[in-house]
Backbone as CSV, one residue per row, in Angstrom:
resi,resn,N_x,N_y,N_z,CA_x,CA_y,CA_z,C_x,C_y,C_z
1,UNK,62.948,7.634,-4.828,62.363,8.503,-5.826,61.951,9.849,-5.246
2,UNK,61.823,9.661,-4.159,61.519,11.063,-3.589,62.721,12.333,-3.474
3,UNK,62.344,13.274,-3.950,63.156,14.176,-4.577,63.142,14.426,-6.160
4,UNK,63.184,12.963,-6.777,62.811,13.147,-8.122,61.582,13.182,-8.759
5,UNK,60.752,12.492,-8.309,59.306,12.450,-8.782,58.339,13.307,-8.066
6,UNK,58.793,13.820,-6.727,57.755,14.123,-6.125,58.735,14.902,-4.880
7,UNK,58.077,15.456,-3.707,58.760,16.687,-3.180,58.715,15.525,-2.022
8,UNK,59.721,15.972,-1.165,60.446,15.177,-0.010,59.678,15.259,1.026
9,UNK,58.138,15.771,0.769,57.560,16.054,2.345,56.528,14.903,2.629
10,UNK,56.209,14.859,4.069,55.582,13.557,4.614,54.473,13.363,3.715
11,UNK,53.695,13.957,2.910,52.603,13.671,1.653,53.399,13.532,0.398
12,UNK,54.401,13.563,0.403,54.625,13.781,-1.156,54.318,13.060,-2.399
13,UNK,54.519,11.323,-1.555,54.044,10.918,-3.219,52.658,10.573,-2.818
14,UNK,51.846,10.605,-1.813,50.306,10.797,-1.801,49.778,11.860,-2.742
15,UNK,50.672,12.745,-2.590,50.516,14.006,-3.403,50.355,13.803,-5.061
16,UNK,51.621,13.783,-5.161,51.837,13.184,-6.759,51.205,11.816,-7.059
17,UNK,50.554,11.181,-6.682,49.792,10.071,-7.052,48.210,10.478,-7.196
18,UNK,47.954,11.126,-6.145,46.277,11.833,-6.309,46.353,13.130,-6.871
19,UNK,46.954,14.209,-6.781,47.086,15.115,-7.696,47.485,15.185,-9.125
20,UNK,48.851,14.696,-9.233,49.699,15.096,-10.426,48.774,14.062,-11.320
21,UNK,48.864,12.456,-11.107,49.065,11.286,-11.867,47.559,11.121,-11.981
22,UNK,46.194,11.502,-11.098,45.241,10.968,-11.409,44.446,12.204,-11.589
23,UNK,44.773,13.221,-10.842,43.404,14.810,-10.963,43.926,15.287,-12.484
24,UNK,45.542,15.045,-12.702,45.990,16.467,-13.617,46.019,14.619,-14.622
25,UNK,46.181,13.732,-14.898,45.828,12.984,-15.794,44.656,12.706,-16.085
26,UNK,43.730,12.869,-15.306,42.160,12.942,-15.993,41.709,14.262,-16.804
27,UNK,42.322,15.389,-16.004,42.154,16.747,-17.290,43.128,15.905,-18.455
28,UNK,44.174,16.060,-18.297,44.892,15.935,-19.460,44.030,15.137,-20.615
29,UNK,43.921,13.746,-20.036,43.281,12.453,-21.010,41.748,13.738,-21.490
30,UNK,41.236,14.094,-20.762,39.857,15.016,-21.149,40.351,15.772,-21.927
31,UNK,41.599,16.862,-22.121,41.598,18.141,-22.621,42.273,17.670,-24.222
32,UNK,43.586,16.254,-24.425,43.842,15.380,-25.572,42.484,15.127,-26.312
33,UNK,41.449,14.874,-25.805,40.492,14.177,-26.084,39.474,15.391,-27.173
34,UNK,39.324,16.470,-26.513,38.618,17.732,-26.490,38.964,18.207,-27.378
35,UNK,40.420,18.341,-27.788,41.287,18.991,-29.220,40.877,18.267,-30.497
36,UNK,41.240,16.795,-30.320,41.074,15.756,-31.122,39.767,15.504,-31.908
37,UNK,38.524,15.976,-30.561,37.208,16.213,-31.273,37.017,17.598,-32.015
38,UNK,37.634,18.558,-31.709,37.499,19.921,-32.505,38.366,19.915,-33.699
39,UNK,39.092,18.873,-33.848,40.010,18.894,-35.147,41.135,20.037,-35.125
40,UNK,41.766,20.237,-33.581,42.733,20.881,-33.777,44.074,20.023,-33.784
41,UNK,45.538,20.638,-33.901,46.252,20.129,-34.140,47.214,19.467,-32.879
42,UNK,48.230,18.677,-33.413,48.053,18.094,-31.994,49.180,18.744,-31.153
43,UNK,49.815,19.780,-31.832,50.601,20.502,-31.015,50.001,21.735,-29.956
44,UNK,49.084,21.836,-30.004,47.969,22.864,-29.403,48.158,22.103,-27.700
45,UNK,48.497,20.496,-28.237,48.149,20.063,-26.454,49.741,20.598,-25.645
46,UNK,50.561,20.852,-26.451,51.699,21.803,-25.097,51.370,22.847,-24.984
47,UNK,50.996,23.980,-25.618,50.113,25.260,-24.910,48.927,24.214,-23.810
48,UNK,47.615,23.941,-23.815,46.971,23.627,-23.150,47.482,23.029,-22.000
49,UNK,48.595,22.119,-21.910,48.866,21.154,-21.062,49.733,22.435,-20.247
50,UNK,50.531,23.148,-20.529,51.243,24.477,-19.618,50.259,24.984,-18.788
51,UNK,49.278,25.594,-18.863,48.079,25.751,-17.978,47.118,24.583,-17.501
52,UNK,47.028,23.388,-17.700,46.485,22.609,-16.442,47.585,22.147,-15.263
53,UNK,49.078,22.334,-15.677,50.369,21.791,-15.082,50.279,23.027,-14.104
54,UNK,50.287,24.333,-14.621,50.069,25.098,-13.213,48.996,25.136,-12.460
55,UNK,48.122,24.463,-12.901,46.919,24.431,-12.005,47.065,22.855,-11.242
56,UNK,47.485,21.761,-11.935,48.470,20.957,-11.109,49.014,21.428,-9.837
57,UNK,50.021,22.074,-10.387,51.419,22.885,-9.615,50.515,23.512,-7.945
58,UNK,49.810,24.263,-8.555,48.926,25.328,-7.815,48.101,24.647,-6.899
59,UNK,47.777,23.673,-6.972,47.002,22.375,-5.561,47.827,22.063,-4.830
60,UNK,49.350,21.453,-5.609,50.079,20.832,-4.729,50.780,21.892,-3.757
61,UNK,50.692,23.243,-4.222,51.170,24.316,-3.387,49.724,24.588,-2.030
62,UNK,48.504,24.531,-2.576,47.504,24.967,-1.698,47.350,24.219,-0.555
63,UNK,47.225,22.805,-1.509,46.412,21.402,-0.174,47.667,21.163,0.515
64,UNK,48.615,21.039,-0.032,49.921,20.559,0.837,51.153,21.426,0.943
65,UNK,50.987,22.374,0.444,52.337,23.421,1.022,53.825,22.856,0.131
66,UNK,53.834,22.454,-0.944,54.882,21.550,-1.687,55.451,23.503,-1.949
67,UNK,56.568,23.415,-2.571,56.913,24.832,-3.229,56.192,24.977,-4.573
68,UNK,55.518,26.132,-4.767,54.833,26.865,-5.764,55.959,27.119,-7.354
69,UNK,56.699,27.630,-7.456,57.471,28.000,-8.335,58.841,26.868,-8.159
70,UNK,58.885,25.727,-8.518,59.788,24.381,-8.466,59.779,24.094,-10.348
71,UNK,60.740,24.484,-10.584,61.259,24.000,-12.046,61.079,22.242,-12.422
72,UNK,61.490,22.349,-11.290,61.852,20.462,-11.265,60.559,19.807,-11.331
73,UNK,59.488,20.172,-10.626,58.611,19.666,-10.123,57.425,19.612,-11.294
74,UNK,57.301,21.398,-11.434,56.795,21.579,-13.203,56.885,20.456,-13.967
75,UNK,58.394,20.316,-14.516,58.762,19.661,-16.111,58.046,18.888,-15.551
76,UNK,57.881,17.822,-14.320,57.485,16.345,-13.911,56.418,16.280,-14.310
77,UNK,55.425,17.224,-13.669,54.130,16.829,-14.329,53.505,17.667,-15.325
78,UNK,54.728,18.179,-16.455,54.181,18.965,-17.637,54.144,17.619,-18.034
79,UNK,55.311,16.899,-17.963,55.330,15.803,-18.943,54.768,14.711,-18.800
80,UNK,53.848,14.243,-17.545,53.306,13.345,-17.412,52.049,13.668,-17.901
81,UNK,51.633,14.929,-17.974,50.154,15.953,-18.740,50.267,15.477,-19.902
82,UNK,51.496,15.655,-20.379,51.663,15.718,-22.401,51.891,14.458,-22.986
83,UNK,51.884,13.603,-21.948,52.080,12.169,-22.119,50.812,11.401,-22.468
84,UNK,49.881,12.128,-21.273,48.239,11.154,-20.980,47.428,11.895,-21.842
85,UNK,47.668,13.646,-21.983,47.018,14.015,-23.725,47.189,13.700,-24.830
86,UNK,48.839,13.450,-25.339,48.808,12.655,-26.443,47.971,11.644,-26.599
87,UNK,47.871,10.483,-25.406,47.177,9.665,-25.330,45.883,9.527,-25.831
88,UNK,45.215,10.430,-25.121,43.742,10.658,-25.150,43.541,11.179,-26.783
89,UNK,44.769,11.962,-27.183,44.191,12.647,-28.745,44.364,11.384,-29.364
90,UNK,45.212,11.106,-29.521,45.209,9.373,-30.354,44.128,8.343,-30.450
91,UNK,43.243,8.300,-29.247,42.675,7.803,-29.153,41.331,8.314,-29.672
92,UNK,41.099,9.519,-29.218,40.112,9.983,-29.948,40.039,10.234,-31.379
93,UNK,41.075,10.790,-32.048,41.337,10.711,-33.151,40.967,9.540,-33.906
94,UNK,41.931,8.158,-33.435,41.638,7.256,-34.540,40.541,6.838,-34.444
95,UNK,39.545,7.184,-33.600,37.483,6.444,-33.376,37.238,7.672,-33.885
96,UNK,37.834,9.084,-34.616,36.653,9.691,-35.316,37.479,9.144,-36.781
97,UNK,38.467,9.285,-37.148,38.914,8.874,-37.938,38.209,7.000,-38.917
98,UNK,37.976,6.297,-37.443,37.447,5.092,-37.954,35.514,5.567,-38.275
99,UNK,34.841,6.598,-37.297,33.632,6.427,-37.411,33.261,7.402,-38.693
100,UNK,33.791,8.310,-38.929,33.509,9.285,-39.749,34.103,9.178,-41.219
101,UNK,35.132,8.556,-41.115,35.556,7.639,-42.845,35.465,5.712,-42.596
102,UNK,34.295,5.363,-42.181,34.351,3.988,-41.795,34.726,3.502,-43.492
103,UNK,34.196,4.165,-44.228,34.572,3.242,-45.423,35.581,3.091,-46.199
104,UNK,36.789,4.253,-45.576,37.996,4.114,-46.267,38.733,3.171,-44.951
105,UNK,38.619,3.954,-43.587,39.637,3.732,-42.212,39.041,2.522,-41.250
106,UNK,39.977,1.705,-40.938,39.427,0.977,-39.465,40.921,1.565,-38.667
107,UNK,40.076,1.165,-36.969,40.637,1.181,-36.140,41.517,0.507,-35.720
108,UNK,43.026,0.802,-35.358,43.668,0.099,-34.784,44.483,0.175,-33.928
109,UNK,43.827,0.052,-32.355,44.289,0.407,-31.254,44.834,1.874,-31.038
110,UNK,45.184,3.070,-31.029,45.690,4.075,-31.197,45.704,4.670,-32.279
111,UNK,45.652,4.166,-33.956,45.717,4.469,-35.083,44.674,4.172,-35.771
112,UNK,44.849,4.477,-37.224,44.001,3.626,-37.795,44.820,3.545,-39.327
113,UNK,44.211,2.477,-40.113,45.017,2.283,-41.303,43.719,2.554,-42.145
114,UNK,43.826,2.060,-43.684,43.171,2.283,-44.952,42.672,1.024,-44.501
115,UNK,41.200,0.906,-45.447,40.617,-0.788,-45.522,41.484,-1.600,-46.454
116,UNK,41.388,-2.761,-46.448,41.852,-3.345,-47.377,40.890,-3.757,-48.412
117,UNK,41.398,-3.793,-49.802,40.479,-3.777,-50.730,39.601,-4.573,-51.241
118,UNK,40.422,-5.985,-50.611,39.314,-7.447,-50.550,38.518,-7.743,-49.996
């Protein structure tokens, strides 16, 4: 996998495991989360997620010298960003969705449906 997931150097997937997958997936899951409570929409999280991915990008260039401007490397963890924000908006969403219309919506796991009428 190295080359594809992560850059070929003696840190690399130390790198992408503590940087990309857990520093830039805890913003992400936080920043999904953050939209979801302001009631914005959920396409707002690919603008947002483009600027924590270069700030991603921008560690793995500082702490470890990976290349700064890597196309390849980008998409990797734009999309692992837009993956763990969707996440987080879903999640937040359907617990305001369940707490704030409890009497029409329950929760269900990621979603939520209508009550049932019985």
């Amino acid at each position: 996998m190295a080359g594809i997931l992560y850059a070929a150097t003696p840190y690399g997937l130390f790198t992408f495991v503590l940087v990309t997958m857990i520093l830039g997936g805890a913003g992400a899951w936080a920043a999904g989360r953050a939209l979801a409570q302001t009631w914005r929409p959920m396409g707002m999280i690919a603008l947002y997620m483009l600027f924590l991915t270069a700030g991603v990008r921008f560690l793995h260039y500082a702490l470890y010298g990976e290349p700064l401007l890597s196309l390849h490397f980008f998409l990797v963890a734009y999309l692992w960003n837009l993956i763990v924000a969707a996440f987080g908006y879903r999640a937040m969403r359907a617990a305001q969705m369940a707490t704030q219309y409890s009497w029409a919506y329950e929760r269900v796991g990621l979603n939520w449906r209508a009550k049932s009428g019985g």
